[in-house]
């Protein structure tokens, strides 16, 4: 049945993609933290971009984050229909999606609103996932599943009245049936488990109770707030053998009793007024027609397509690229598509065309570097290694905030063998800091630290993956690697609690 749905959705996407002449032009809204692309320029685009910036400001204000964001803005694509979102996500039940590529964090959703009061709309999904993005960037640590999800649920339901304020701490209506009709999820179980294997009913209770406990934490200032802050900070610091019962007066049973009493009262919301917010400029401009014509094709290429879909995606990009021979963006995208289907010479030719049009095309130089690295590995000729390194350096100079050339610089030295120079480690570290939400950069950075004998630091770096709320092969691999690194660290001396990554606690 799932296979049928995927085939049907892909077929629908191809049909929708073929109606290019009926599509509206693409526009973009550029803000401090986001680049929003939308089919059509109207107040929805500006208003949506403003809401995103207000939401980011809310997160920073409530958690006390003052540092500027490193790396490129998060890219958000507003597609013209839910059908396109479901097809691209390869899931008929998806309203919106957030993830990372090797270059940037991105999200896509439709321009429509949610269907009913108890539905979770696309914006709520985006706010939920962006909160995960924010937490992973500023507070990467081994937090319990309930807090990771409760933190995101707490911030996902916000309202933007006409007076320009932002209201938060609203009840997530999508969780109300499970929370109220099914009773809160028992706290001892909430603290002890993740979300894997939960039924739909218990899942709603779990997420609802996680939200309620986070609401209690953020909206109350009492002894429980102090207890919870100490508990979360010790977790972030890697204190061993933590027993939640010991952190709360009367244990988890007493905390659960207080939480149920809290739920019976009217839950307060909070407001940030326009005077309290600094949003910055929102610049609206048309997207170059060539880029707009291939906007969705780029999404299909970067959004982890299965191998059997790649030839069709690359074929569509080739056909459209032929209409825009003078566009550096299109030729660079074509180079990436050819590289993805292992047409190396075609990839190199397209990259060279892009560079001829725009000598500062970092993406084209990155594709060129990939092709030349493979050539150098096969030939082991100094001239080929030099040519590959030159392309990597030029890619980095073209865009110093692009993590791809930095990761390629590390890969270049790893492929050549011998001792890794400090500059190689520095390149990988910067790539990781630019996009710490990308699990591949986190894994590679942890392995690099282990190679240098920094086993404890390597283990800690894997915490956000190893203790992810959702089971996966990646989580299993991270747990296995952590066990190996911690065993090695134990051989080298006593393991000390980490300094920690801070805690996304309410700012005082």
XYZ file of C-alpha atoms in Angstrom:
508
model
C 0.000 0.000 0.000
C 2.832 2.407 0.874
C 4.567 1.614 -2.420
C 1.329 2.381 -4.259
C 1.049 5.748 -2.543
C 4.657 6.687 -3.354
C 4.207 5.816 -7.029
C 0.923 7.704 -7.194
C 2.417 10.778 -5.527
C 5.475 10.802 -7.773
C 3.240 10.494 -10.815
C 1.118 13.372 -9.572
C 4.209 15.495 -9.000
C 5.427 14.899 -12.549
C 2.025 15.841 -13.879
C 1.979 19.017 -11.786
C 5.521 19.822 -12.853
C 4.536 19.634 -16.501
C 2.136 22.561 -16.153
C 4.945 25.129 -16.129
C 3.183 27.629 -18.377
C 0.320 27.950 -15.888
C 2.550 28.598 -12.904
C 2.916 32.030 -11.334
C 6.335 33.625 -11.163
C 8.439 32.892 -8.081
C 9.286 35.612 -5.591
C 11.527 35.621 -2.547
C 11.516 37.318 0.833
C 14.952 37.780 2.392
C 15.169 38.270 6.155
C 17.936 37.956 8.703
C 17.372 34.250 9.382
C 15.267 33.030 6.440
C 14.951 33.065 2.674
C 11.338 32.371 1.737
C 10.434 31.388 -1.822
C 6.840 31.542 -2.985
C 4.874 31.164 -6.187
C 3.332 34.587 -6.506
C 4.065 37.919 -4.819
C 1.394 39.029 -2.405
C 0.963 39.984 1.218
C 0.996 36.293 2.165
C 4.716 36.155 1.361
C 5.678 39.249 3.345
C 3.358 38.326 6.194
C 4.711 34.784 6.383
C 8.332 36.005 6.383
C 7.501 38.454 9.156
C 5.887 35.706 11.232
C 8.987 33.551 10.851
C 11.242 36.350 12.087
C 8.923 37.070 15.007
C 8.989 33.395 15.888
C 12.789 33.297 15.781
C 12.903 36.392 17.993
C 10.534 34.697 20.452
C 12.797 31.666 20.753
C 15.841 33.836 21.340
C 14.128 36.050 23.868
C 12.726 33.194 25.935
C 15.959 31.175 25.984
C 18.388 34.096 26.305
C 20.218 33.405 23.037
C 21.982 36.564 21.900
C 24.604 35.173 19.529
C 24.055 35.747 15.793
C 23.261 32.698 13.667
C 26.195 31.268 11.723
C 25.724 29.932 8.227
C 23.164 30.540 5.542
C 19.555 31.477 6.296
C 17.053 28.634 6.488
C 15.356 28.266 3.105
C 11.571 27.909 3.161
C 9.584 26.988 0.049
C 5.892 27.852 -0.106
C 4.451 25.504 -2.717
C 1.178 26.188 -4.488
C -0.690 23.095 -3.284
C -0.739 20.435 -0.602
C -0.526 17.831 -3.363
C 2.970 19.049 -4.223
C 4.030 18.911 -0.571
C 2.745 15.364 -0.125
C 4.383 14.230 -3.368
C 7.752 15.770 -2.518
C 7.623 14.339 1.020
C 6.556 10.977 -0.449
C 3.922 10.782 2.263
C 0.167 11.365 1.864
C -0.154 12.518 5.492
C 2.476 15.280 5.487
C 1.500 18.963 5.739
C 5.022 20.364 5.893
C 8.593 19.139 6.115
C 11.916 20.363 7.536
C 15.340 18.803 7.026
C 18.879 19.599 5.900
C 20.853 19.084 2.727
C 24.645 19.098 2.701
C 24.473 22.846 2.077
C 21.576 24.298 4.047
C 18.575 23.731 6.286
C 15.319 23.928 4.381
C 11.590 23.407 4.727
C 8.648 23.190 2.368
C 4.925 23.574 2.951
C 1.850 24.741 1.075
C 0.465 28.250 1.114
C -2.899 27.115 2.501
C -4.061 27.061 6.118
C -5.136 24.157 8.292
C -8.507 22.479 7.786
C -9.971 22.548 11.280
C -9.512 23.483 14.931
C -8.057 20.120 15.914
C -5.746 19.756 12.908
C -2.044 20.547 12.962
C -1.542 23.062 10.149
C 1.571 23.416 8.000
C 2.793 26.482 9.904
C 2.496 24.652 13.223
C 4.518 21.797 11.746
C 7.153 24.261 10.545
C 7.325 26.065 13.896
C 7.630 22.703 15.677
C 10.481 21.584 13.414
C 12.224 24.970 13.448
C 12.221 24.798 17.243
C 14.086 21.476 16.958
C 16.491 23.223 14.536
C 17.015 26.046 17.031
C 17.549 23.688 19.973
C 20.039 21.567 18.050
C 21.995 24.652 16.980
C 22.201 26.375 20.359
C 21.612 23.584 22.910
C 22.909 20.289 21.450
C 22.831 17.804 24.293
C 21.262 14.578 25.540
C 17.925 15.946 26.656
C 15.116 13.519 27.477
C 12.682 12.824 24.663
C 9.757 14.377 26.513
C 11.592 17.703 26.792
C 12.823 17.740 23.202
C 9.265 17.217 21.974
C 7.588 19.251 24.716
C 9.864 22.214 23.970
C 8.883 22.063 20.295
C 5.183 21.602 21.098
C 5.228 24.542 23.497
C 6.473 26.917 20.815
C 4.616 25.451 17.839
C 1.257 27.051 18.639
C 1.618 30.811 18.358
C -0.784 33.493 17.201
C -0.121 36.801 15.485
C -2.871 39.349 16.249
C -3.399 42.371 14.022
C -1.740 44.623 16.606
C 1.650 43.151 15.576
C 2.276 41.168 18.763
C 2.972 37.461 19.092
C 1.036 35.288 21.524
C 2.545 32.031 22.758
C 1.898 29.233 25.253
C -1.452 28.449 23.607
C -2.900 24.971 24.014
C -2.034 22.742 21.012
C -5.578 21.789 20.052
C -4.339 18.806 18.020
C -3.208 17.232 21.327
C -6.318 18.041 23.376
C -8.345 14.875 22.621
C -5.550 12.547 23.726
C -4.574 14.655 26.731
C -8.041 15.391 28.112
C -9.966 12.268 27.115
C -7.117 9.871 27.780
C -5.614 11.570 30.855
C -1.976 12.727 31.039
C 0.732 10.173 30.287
C 2.239 8.838 33.559
C 5.352 10.868 34.369
C 7.481 7.902 35.366
C 6.898 6.454 31.912
C 7.270 9.862 30.261
C 10.699 10.351 31.803
C 11.786 6.788 31.055
C 10.959 6.261 27.373
C 11.064 7.760 23.892
C 8.276 7.933 21.312
C 9.171 4.744 19.456
C 6.372 2.177 19.367
C 3.668 4.443 20.784
C 0.142 3.912 19.489
C -1.683 6.883 17.969
C -3.696 7.337 21.187
C -0.690 7.051 23.486
C 1.338 9.239 21.139
C -1.163 12.072 21.569
C -1.083 11.577 25.339
C 2.732 11.507 25.351
C 3.131 14.680 23.264
C 0.297 16.404 25.121
C 1.810 15.646 28.520
C 5.266 16.677 27.299
C 3.729 19.999 26.210
C 1.896 20.405 29.532
C 5.019 19.802 31.606
C 7.030 22.223 29.454
C 4.221 24.801 29.759
C 4.338 24.351 33.539
C 8.121 24.835 33.463
C 8.109 27.966 31.306
C 5.004 29.672 32.622
C 5.480 29.158 36.382
C 8.160 30.588 38.646
C 8.331 28.347 41.691
C 10.402 25.647 43.337
C 9.521 23.203 40.538
C 11.133 25.564 38.021
C 14.388 25.477 39.985
C 14.246 21.677 40.282
C 13.627 21.227 36.561
C 16.421 23.615 35.603
C 18.899 21.701 37.762
C 17.729 18.384 36.311
C 18.089 19.536 32.680
C 21.449 21.188 33.275
C 22.864 18.050 34.857
C 21.648 16.044 31.873
C 23.285 18.522 29.494
C 26.504 18.319 31.492
C 26.592 14.519 31.239
C 26.298 13.835 34.962
C 26.170 10.017 35.249
C 23.401 7.897 36.768
C 20.761 10.610 36.932
C 17.629 9.543 38.810
C 14.761 11.997 38.104
C 13.006 11.111 41.385
C 15.875 12.640 43.336
C 15.553 16.045 41.667
C 11.942 16.752 42.583
C 10.574 17.195 46.083
C 8.360 14.152 46.673
C 9.671 12.471 43.529
C 7.915 12.154 40.182
C 4.663 11.120 41.888
C 4.467 14.495 43.635
C 5.417 16.315 40.424
C 2.639 14.460 38.584
C 0.128 15.458 41.249
C 1.147 19.116 40.866
C 0.957 18.847 37.086
C -2.597 17.463 37.163
C -3.627 20.269 39.489
C -2.045 22.749 37.090
C -4.009 21.281 34.173
C -7.319 21.808 36.008
C -6.753 25.552 36.125
C -6.997 28.011 33.253
C -3.630 28.002 31.503
C -2.242 31.443 30.831
C -0.786 32.580 27.537
C 1.974 35.179 27.166
C 2.529 38.013 24.734
C 5.462 39.837 23.181
C 4.450 43.287 21.977
C 5.802 44.946 18.803
C 7.866 47.327 20.951
C 9.737 44.373 22.436
C 10.641 42.823 19.071
C 13.436 43.661 16.641
C 12.616 42.054 13.306
C 14.831 43.789 10.776
C 14.289 44.416 7.098
C 12.234 42.119 4.890
C 13.292 42.496 1.256
C 10.877 41.208 -1.390
C 12.222 40.623 -4.909
C 11.433 38.500 -7.957
C 13.327 35.260 -8.445
C 15.289 35.024 -11.671
C 12.977 33.303 -14.207
C 15.549 30.589 -14.912
C 15.854 29.743 -11.213
C 12.083 29.867 -10.812
C 11.584 27.448 -13.694
C 13.704 24.827 -11.910
C 12.893 25.674 -8.288
C 10.858 22.551 -7.632
C 13.229 20.371 -9.663
C 16.041 21.433 -7.333
C 13.906 20.403 -4.357
C 13.295 17.000 -5.911
C 17.037 16.585 -6.443
C 18.187 17.550 -2.944
C 15.359 15.903 -1.001
C 17.001 12.456 -0.780
C 15.365 10.822 -3.807
C 15.592 7.023 -4.007
C 18.004 5.738 -6.625
C 15.251 4.667 -8.999
C 13.890 8.235 -9.182
C 17.202 9.967 -9.869
C 17.377 9.316 -13.639
C 13.931 10.836 -14.157
C 14.774 13.885 -12.033
C 18.070 14.397 -13.866
C 16.336 13.965 -17.222
C 13.795 16.677 -16.362
C 16.571 19.036 -15.288
C 18.497 18.365 -18.521
C 15.435 19.180 -20.620
C 14.725 22.423 -18.785
C 18.394 23.415 -18.569
C 18.600 23.390 -22.366
C 16.206 26.364 -22.329
C 18.544 28.413 -20.107
C 22.099 27.995 -21.428
C 23.125 31.441 -20.135
C 22.082 30.828 -16.506
C 24.907 29.987 -14.106
C 22.335 28.795 -11.541
C 20.766 26.352 -13.995
C 24.096 25.031 -15.258
C 25.319 24.499 -11.678
C 22.090 22.654 -10.859
C 22.536 20.544 -13.985
C 26.100 19.762 -12.867
C 24.751 18.555 -9.501
C 22.126 16.415 -11.236
C 24.703 14.832 -13.556
C 26.966 14.129 -10.587
C 24.060 12.510 -8.732
C 23.510 10.039 -11.605
C 27.288 9.449 -11.949
C 27.630 11.156 -15.330
C 30.969 12.612 -14.320
C 32.108 14.129 -17.591
C 28.702 15.717 -18.158
C 28.812 17.064 -14.614
C 32.247 18.567 -15.198
C 31.148 20.141 -18.489
C 28.069 21.713 -16.896
C 30.132 22.982 -13.955
C 32.633 24.567 -16.341
C 29.796 26.278 -18.231
C 28.433 27.678 -14.975
C 31.878 28.960 -13.978
C 32.365 30.570 -17.380
C 29.120 32.504 -16.832
C 29.759 33.213 -13.138
C 33.358 32.754 -11.904
C 32.038 32.922 -8.324
C 29.702 29.926 -8.554
C 30.602 28.022 -5.379
C 28.195 25.198 -6.247
C 29.764 24.678 -9.668
C 33.270 24.637 -8.210
C 32.119 22.089 -5.600
C 30.857 19.724 -8.316
C 34.073 20.254 -10.237
C 36.052 19.404 -7.106
C 34.102 16.168 -6.585
C 34.794 15.011 -10.131
C 38.477 15.930 -9.929
C 38.903 14.261 -6.536
C 37.721 10.964 -7.990
C 40.005 11.440 -10.975
C 42.952 12.139 -8.668
C 42.185 9.090 -6.553
C 42.282 6.919 -9.663
C 45.428 8.457 -11.176
C 47.265 9.603 -8.019
C 48.873 12.234 -10.238
C 50.060 15.382 -8.484
C 48.521 17.515 -11.230
C 45.086 15.988 -10.637
C 45.327 16.442 -6.879
C 46.374 20.047 -7.418
C 43.470 20.684 -9.793
C 40.999 19.264 -7.260
C 42.429 21.385 -4.442
C 42.286 24.497 -6.616
C 38.573 23.951 -7.241
C 37.936 23.435 -3.510
C 39.776 26.640 -2.612
C 37.910 28.629 -5.269
C 34.588 27.240 -4.075
C 35.388 28.363 -0.539
C 36.475 31.817 -1.682
C 33.255 32.186 -3.664
C 31.132 31.475 -0.581
C 32.866 31.275 2.784
C 29.554 30.361 4.494
C 28.960 27.275 2.328
C 29.850 24.155 4.366
C 30.343 21.955 1.277
C 33.787 23.280 0.186
C 34.986 23.147 3.795
C 33.968 19.489 4.105
C 35.604 18.794 0.716
C 38.850 20.309 1.997
C 38.870 17.790 4.856
C 37.983 14.997 2.436
C 40.834 15.995 0.120
C 43.409 15.557 2.891
C 41.794 12.319 4.088
C 41.956 10.879 0.569
C 45.623 11.831 0.151
C 46.533 9.985 3.337
C 49.138 10.799 5.927
C 48.697 13.013 8.955
C 45.689 15.296 8.761
C 46.857 18.942 8.934
C 45.221 21.250 11.436
C 43.711 23.210 8.551
C 41.859 20.069 7.481
C 40.309 19.690 10.929
C 39.521 23.403 10.968
C 37.660 23.090 7.667
C 35.500 20.235 8.896
C 34.848 22.000 12.193
C 33.641 25.129 10.432
C 31.418 23.064 8.125
C 29.902 21.467 11.220
C 29.384 24.779 13.033
C 27.678 26.254 9.955
C 25.183 23.386 9.793
C 25.236 21.367 13.057
C 21.741 20.062 12.290
C 23.174 17.942 9.471
C 23.876 14.486 10.951
C 26.638 13.665 8.446
C 28.722 16.646 9.522
C 28.145 15.711 13.169
C 29.224 12.097 12.558
C 32.298 13.197 10.584
C 33.300 15.710 13.242
C 32.947 13.099 15.979
C 35.134 10.666 14.016
C 37.720 13.395 13.445
C 37.836 14.111 17.177
C 38.281 10.413 17.897
C 41.161 10.248 15.407
C 42.848 12.958 17.461
C 42.285 11.027 20.675
C 39.498 13.316 21.939
C 37.185 10.420 22.711
C 35.042 12.043 25.367
C 34.389 15.117 23.215
C 33.573 12.846 20.275
C 31.067 10.916 22.371
C 29.345 14.075 23.616
C 29.063 15.416 20.075
C 26.936 12.392 19.148
C 24.422 12.946 21.972
C 21.712 14.699 19.901
C 21.672 11.769 17.443
C 22.172 8.989 19.979
C 19.345 10.300 22.158
C 17.048 11.371 19.346
C 13.347 10.961 20.193
C 12.846 8.778 17.131
C 14.435 5.413 16.477
C 16.547 5.008 13.334
C 19.601 3.271 11.961
C 21.466 6.527 12.461
C 20.581 6.581 16.162
C 21.713 2.974 16.532
C 25.037 3.822 14.844
C 25.538 6.828 17.126
C 24.894 4.727 20.245
C 27.387 2.129 19.060
C 30.033 4.760 18.336
C 29.430 6.409 21.729
C 29.998 3.117 23.498
C 33.291 2.650 21.650
C 34.474 6.200 22.345
C 33.520 6.075 26.015
C 35.313 2.765 26.449
C 38.425 4.296 24.888
C 38.096 7.416 27.017
C 37.849 5.194 30.093
C 41.160 3.547 29.176
C 42.800 6.965 28.941
C 41.569 8.122 32.347
C 38.466 8.875 34.351
C 35.578 10.312 32.373
C 34.606 13.732 33.654
C 31.191 15.341 33.290
C 31.077 17.584 30.252
C 30.866 21.341 30.462
C 27.522 20.988 28.667
C 25.898 22.891 25.872
C 23.804 25.141 28.059
C 20.139 24.513 28.649
C 17.114 25.820 26.741
C 15.595 26.904 30.024
C 13.417 29.993 30.453
C 15.634 33.065 30.432
C 15.609 34.880 33.732
